XYZ file of C-alpha atoms in Angstrom:
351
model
C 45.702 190.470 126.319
C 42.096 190.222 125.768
C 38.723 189.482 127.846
C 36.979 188.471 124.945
C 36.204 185.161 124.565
C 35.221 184.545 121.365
C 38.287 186.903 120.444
C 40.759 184.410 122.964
C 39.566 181.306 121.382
C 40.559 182.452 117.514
C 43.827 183.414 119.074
C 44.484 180.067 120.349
C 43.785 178.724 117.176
C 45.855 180.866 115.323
C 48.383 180.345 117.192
C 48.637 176.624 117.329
C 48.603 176.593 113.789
C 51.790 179.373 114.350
C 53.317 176.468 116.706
C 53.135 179.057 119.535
C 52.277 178.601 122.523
C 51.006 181.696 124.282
C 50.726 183.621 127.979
C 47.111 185.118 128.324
C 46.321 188.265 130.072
C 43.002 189.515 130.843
C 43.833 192.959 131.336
C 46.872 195.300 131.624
C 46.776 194.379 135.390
C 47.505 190.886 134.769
C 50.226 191.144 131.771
C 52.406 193.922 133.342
C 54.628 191.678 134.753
C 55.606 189.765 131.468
C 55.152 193.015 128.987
C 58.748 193.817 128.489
C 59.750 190.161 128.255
C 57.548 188.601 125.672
C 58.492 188.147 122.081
C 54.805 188.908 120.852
C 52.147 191.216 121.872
C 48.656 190.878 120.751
C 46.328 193.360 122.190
C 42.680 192.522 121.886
C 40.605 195.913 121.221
C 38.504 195.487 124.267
C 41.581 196.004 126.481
C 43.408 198.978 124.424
C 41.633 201.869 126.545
C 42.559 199.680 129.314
C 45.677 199.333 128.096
C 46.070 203.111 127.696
C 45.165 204.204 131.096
C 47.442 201.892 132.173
C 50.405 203.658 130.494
C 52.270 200.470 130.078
C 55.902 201.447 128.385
C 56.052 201.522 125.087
C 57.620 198.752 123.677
C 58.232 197.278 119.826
C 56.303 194.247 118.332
C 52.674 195.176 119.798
C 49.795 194.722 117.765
C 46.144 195.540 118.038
C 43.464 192.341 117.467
C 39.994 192.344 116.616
C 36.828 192.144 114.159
C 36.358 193.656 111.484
C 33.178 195.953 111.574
C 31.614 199.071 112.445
C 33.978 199.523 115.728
C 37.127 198.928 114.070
C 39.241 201.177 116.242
C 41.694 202.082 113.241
C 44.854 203.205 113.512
C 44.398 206.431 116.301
C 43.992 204.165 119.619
C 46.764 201.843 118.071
C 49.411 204.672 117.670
C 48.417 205.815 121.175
C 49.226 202.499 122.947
C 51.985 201.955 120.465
C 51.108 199.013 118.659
C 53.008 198.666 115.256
C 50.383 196.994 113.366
C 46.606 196.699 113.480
C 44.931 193.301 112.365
C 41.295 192.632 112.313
C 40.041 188.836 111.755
C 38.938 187.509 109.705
C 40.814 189.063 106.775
C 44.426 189.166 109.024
C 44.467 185.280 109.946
C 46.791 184.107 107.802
C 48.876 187.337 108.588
C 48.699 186.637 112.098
C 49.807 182.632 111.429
C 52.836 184.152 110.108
C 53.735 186.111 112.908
C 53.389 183.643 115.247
C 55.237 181.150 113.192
C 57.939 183.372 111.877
C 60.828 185.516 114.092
C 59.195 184.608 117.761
C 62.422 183.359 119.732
C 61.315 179.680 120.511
C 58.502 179.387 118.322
C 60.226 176.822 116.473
C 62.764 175.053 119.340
C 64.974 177.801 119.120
C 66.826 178.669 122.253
C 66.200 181.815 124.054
C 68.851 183.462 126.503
C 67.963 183.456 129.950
C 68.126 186.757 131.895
C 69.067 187.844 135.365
C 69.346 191.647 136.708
C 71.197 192.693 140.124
C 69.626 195.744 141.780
C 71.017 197.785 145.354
C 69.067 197.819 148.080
C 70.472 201.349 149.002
C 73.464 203.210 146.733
C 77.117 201.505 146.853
C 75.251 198.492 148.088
C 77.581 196.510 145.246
C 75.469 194.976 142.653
C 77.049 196.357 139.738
C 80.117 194.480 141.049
C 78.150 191.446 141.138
C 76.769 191.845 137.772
C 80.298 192.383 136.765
C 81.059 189.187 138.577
C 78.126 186.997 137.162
C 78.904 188.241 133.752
C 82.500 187.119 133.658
C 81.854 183.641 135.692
C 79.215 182.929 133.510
C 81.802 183.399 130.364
C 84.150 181.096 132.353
C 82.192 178.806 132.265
C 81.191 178.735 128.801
C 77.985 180.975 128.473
C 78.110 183.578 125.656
C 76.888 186.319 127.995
C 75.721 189.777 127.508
C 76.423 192.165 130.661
C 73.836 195.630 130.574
C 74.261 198.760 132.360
C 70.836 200.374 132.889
C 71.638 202.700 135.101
C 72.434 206.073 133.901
C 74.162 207.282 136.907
C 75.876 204.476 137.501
C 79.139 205.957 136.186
C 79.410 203.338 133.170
C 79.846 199.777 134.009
C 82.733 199.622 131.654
C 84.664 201.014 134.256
C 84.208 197.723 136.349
C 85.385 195.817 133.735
C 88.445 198.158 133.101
C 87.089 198.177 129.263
C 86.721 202.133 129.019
C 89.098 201.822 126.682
C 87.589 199.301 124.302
C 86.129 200.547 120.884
C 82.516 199.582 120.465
C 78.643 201.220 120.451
C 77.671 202.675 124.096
C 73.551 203.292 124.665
C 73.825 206.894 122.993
C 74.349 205.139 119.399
C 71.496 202.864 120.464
C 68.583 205.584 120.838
C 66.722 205.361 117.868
C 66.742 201.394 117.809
C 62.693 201.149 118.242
C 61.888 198.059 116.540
C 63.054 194.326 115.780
C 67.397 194.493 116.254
C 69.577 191.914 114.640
C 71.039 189.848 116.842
C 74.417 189.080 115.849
C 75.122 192.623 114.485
C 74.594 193.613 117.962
C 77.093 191.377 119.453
C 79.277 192.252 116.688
C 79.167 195.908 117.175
C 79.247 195.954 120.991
C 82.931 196.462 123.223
C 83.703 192.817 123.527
C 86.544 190.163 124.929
C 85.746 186.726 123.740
C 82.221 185.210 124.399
C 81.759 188.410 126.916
C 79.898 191.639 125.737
C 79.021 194.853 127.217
C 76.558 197.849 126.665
C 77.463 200.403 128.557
C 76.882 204.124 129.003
C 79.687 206.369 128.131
C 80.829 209.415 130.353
C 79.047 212.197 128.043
C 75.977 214.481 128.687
C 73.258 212.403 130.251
C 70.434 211.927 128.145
C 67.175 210.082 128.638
C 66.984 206.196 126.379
C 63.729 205.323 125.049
C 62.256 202.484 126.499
C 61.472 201.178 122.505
C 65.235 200.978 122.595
C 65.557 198.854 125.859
C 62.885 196.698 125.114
C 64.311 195.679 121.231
C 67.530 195.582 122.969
C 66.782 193.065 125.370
C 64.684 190.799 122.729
C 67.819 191.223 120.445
C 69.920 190.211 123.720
C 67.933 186.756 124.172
C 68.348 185.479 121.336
C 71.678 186.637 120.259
C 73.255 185.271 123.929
C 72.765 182.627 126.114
C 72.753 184.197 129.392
C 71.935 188.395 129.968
C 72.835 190.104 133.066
C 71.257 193.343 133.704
C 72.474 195.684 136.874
C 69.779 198.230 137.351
C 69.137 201.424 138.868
C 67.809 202.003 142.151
C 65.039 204.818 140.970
C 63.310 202.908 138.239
C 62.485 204.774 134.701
C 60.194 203.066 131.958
C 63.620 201.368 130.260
C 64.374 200.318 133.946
C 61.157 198.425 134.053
C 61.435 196.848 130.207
C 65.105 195.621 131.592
C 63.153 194.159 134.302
C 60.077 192.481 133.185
C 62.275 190.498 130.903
C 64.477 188.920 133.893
C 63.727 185.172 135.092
C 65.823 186.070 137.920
C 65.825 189.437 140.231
C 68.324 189.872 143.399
C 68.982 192.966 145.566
C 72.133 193.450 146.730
C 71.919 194.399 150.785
C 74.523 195.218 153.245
C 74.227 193.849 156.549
C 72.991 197.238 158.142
C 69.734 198.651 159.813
C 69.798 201.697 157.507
C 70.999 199.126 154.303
C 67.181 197.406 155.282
C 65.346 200.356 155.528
C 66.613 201.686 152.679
C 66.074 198.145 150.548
C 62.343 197.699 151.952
C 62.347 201.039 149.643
C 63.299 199.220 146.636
C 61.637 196.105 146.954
C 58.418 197.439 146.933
C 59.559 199.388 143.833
C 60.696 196.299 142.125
C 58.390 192.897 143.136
C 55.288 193.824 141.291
C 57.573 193.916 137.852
C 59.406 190.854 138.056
C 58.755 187.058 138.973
C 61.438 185.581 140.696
C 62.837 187.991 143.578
C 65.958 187.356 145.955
C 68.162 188.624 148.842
C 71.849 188.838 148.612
C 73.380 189.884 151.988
C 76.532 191.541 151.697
C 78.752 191.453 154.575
C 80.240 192.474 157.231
C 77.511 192.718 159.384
C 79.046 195.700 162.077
C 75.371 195.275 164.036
C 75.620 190.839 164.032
C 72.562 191.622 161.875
C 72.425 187.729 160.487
C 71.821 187.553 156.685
C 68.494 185.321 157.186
C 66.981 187.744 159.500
C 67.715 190.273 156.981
C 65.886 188.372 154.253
C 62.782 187.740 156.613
C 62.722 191.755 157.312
C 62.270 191.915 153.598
C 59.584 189.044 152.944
C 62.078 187.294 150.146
C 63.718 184.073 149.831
C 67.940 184.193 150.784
C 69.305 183.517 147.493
C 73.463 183.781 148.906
C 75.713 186.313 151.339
C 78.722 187.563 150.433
C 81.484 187.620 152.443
C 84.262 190.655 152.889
C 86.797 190.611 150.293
C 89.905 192.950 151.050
C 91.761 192.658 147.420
C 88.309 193.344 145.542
C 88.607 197.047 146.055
C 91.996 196.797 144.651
C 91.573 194.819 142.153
C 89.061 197.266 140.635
C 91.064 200.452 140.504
C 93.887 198.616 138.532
C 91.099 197.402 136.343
C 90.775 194.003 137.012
C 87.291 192.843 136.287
C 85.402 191.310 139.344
C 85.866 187.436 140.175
C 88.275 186.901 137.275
C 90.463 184.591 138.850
C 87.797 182.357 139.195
C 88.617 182.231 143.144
C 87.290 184.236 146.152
C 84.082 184.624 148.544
C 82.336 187.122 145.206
C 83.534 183.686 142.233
C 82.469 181.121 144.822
C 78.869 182.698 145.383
C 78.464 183.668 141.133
C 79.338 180.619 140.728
C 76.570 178.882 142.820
C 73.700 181.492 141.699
C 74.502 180.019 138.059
C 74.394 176.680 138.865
C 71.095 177.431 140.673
C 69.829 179.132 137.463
C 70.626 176.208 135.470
C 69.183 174.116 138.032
C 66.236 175.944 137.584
C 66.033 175.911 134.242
C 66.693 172.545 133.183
C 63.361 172.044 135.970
C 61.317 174.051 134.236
C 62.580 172.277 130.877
C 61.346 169.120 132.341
């Protein structure tokens, strides 16, 4: 994030001789909506006041770029934006090769995990169950998957797995995590069933999670899986918005009601300037005849599926019985195509 030319253009070097290729930012305006998602920040010192009115969350791997000389910010604006290091050029080049070349998920062909969140467009709207839903289809069909509850008052998204009972670390052990987490340690100390994990809240006193811990969650989460889902909270808090940022793929759950719209319209607004890639999921039945594309063109965003009335769902829940587990019914067939649409997706942006 920088504005400085002469500053941009050692960058570029620099990182080309890391093997990096980078996303540049003029200002905090313009790198919000990939903050919580990259790998690597480097924050040129002509944007950290910028950057601190801007009150962007605080996040780990940030660092603060410049020249050496008689402006040298030091260490006071970089603690105040929250960058962990400070590196002025020319002395921190060869520093600053290293970090580019070393630990950045994909800076040397390694894979990173894509990521897609599921948000309500008004309460009991049902997008945890579809993040359930994605979660476990994705597993089925042969994605090591991480599913993440980030919403506090969401009543623990263990429950709609029926895993309240499995041993493993909930967010509260989580809270200090601030920096770079270890991937597989992670998956190994989460509540797990095969190539399906969970972080979930538990049902003690509610507490408020650092976004520092979100945010080296989620980079721990990419690299360590190969698909994240994320459900996330209708009022959005500064881990909310780290959860995200990182997601190639957003979609709001909506019931096929006047009020459901209103109410959604609410939460779009809140979500589209943080995210990329923003869909509709119309959830029937419709009492009104409201139709699911009309629904979408209320809201200004592409119709990514519906989702038809499923009588045993319900059921199946209270008994514990994890959404779209048999593999068959309206909520398997539509996870089913969103996947294949993220893959088809992906392998176009491959190409």
């Amino acid at each position: 994030m920088t504005s400085d030319g002469d500053l941009l253009d050692d960058l570029l070097r620099l990182a080309a001789a890391g093997g990096t290729e980078v996303e540049v930012a003029a200002d905090p305006a313009a790198a919000r909506s990939r903050w919580g998602a990259a790998p690597l920040i480097l924050v040129g010192t002509d944007q950290a006041q910028s950057c601190l009115r801007a009150r962007l969350p605080r996040r780990p791997r940030v660092v603060l770029v410049g020249r050496s000389g008689p402006a040298d910010p030091g260490w006071d604006i970089a603690e105040l934006i929250g960058a962990e290091h400070v590196a002025m050029l020319p002395a921190a080049e060869p520093w600053l090769v290293d970090r580019f070349a070393d630990g950045v998920p994909g800076a040397s062909g390694g894979v990173v995990g894509r990521v897609v969140a599921v948000v309500g467009g008004r309460g009991g709207a049902g997008a945890s169950v579809l993040a359930g839903g994605l979660a476990v289809t994705a597993v089925r069909g042969g994605l090591r998957t991480l599913l993440v509850d980030a919403d506090p008052l969401g009543g623990g998204l263990d429950l709609v797995l029926g895993w309240e009972q499995l041993e493993g670390l909930r967010w509260p052990s989580l809270t200090e995590a601030d920096g770079r987490v270890d991937a597989p340690a992670l998956v190994r100390a989460l509540p797990s069933r095969g190539d399906l994990v969970m972080l979930s809240w538990d049902r003690g006193d509610l507490f408020s999670l650092p976004a520092e811990a979100m945010a080296a969650t989620m980079d721990a989460a990419r690299r360590g899986r190969d698909l994240v889902v994320v459900d996330l909270p209708r009022q959005l808090d500064d881990p909310a918005v780290i959860a995200l940022q990182a997601a190639d793929q957003v979609y709001v759950v909506v019931p096929a009601e006047l009020r459901a719209v209103a109410a959604a319209a609410r939460v779009v607004a809140a979500v589209d300037p943080h995210c990329a890639d923003l869909a509709v999921i119309v959830r029937g039945p419709a009492p009104g005849r409201l139709k699911a594309r009309e629904i979408a063109g209320a809201l200004h965003l592409p119709l990514a599926g519906t989702l038809r009335p499923e009588p045993g769902l319900s059921r199946g829940l209270e008994r514990g019985e994890a959404p779209a587990a048999t593999g068959r019914g309206p909520l398997a067939t539509l996870c089913q195509r969103l996947l294949a649409d993220l893959d088809g997706a992906s392998a176009q942006g491959a190409a």
